[in-house]
XYZ file of C-alpha atoms in Angstrom:
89
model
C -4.213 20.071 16.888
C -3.398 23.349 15.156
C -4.385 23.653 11.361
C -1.220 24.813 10.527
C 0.203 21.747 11.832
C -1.902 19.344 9.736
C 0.012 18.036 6.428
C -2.529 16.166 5.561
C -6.216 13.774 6.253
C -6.055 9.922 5.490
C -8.808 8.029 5.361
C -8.403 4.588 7.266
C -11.602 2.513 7.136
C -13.489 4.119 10.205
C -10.684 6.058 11.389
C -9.298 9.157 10.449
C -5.251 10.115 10.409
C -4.638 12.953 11.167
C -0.909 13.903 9.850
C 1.589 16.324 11.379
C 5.250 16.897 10.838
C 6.545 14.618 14.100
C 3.203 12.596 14.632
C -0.341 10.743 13.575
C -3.410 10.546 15.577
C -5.733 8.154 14.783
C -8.980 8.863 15.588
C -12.778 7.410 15.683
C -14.614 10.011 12.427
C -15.589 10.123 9.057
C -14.065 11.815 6.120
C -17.221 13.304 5.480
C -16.879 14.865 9.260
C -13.524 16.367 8.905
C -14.786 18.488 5.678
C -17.759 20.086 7.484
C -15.290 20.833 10.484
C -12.302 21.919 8.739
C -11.031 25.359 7.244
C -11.988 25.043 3.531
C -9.644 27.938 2.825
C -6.400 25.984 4.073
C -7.479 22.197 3.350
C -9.407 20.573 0.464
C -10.161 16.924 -0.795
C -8.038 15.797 -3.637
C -9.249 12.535 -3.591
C -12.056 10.621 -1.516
C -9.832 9.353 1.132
C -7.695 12.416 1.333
C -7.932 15.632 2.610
C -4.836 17.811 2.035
C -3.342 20.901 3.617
C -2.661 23.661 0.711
C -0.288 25.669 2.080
C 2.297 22.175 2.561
C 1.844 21.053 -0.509
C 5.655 21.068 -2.494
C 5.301 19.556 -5.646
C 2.529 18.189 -8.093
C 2.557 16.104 -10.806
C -0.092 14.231 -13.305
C -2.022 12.638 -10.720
C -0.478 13.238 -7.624
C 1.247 15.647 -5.229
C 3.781 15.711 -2.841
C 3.677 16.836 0.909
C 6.665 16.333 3.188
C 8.017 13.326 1.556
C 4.795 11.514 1.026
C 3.411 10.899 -2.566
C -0.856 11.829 -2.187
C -2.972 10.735 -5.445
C -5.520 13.025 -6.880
C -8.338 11.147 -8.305
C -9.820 11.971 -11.555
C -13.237 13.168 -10.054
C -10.843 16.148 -8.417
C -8.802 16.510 -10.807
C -10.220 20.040 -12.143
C -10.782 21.273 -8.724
C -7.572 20.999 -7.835
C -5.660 22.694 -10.345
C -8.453 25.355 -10.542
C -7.802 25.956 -6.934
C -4.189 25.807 -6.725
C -4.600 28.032 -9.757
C -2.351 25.910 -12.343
C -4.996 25.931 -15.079
């Protein structure tokens, strides 16, 4: 998979999606192993069982955002972080 091609990183009890435009991929990892592998300047964590692609991101609201149709919470812990880094604050 290309970054650029990654909307977004669920978090499915031991599996990881993996989230493109025309297609998932399920696959055997950890959250916690996607963040140490993946580009911190494109992606970051908005919430423990997501890991979002900043450059798809279209809209954002109080506690949530929206990428390609789908509606991704932001949890309070991440909150700050992500407005800080999306530079709405």
């Amino acid at each position: 998979l290309n970054y650029e091609d990654i909307l977004y990183v669920e978090c499915v009890g031991d599996y990881v999606k993996y989230v493109t435009p025309d297609k998932k991929h399920l696959v055997h990892a950890t959250m916690k192993g996607v963040e140490e592998k993946i580009d911190s300047r494109i992606f970051m964590k908005v919430h423990r069982s997501y890991i979002v692609n900043t450059k798809k991101i279209q809209d954002i609201q109080d506690n949530s955002l929206l990428i390609e149709g789908k509606v991704i919470p932001i949890s309070r812990s991440f909150k700050q972080d992500v407005l800080k880094r999306l530079k709405i604050i």
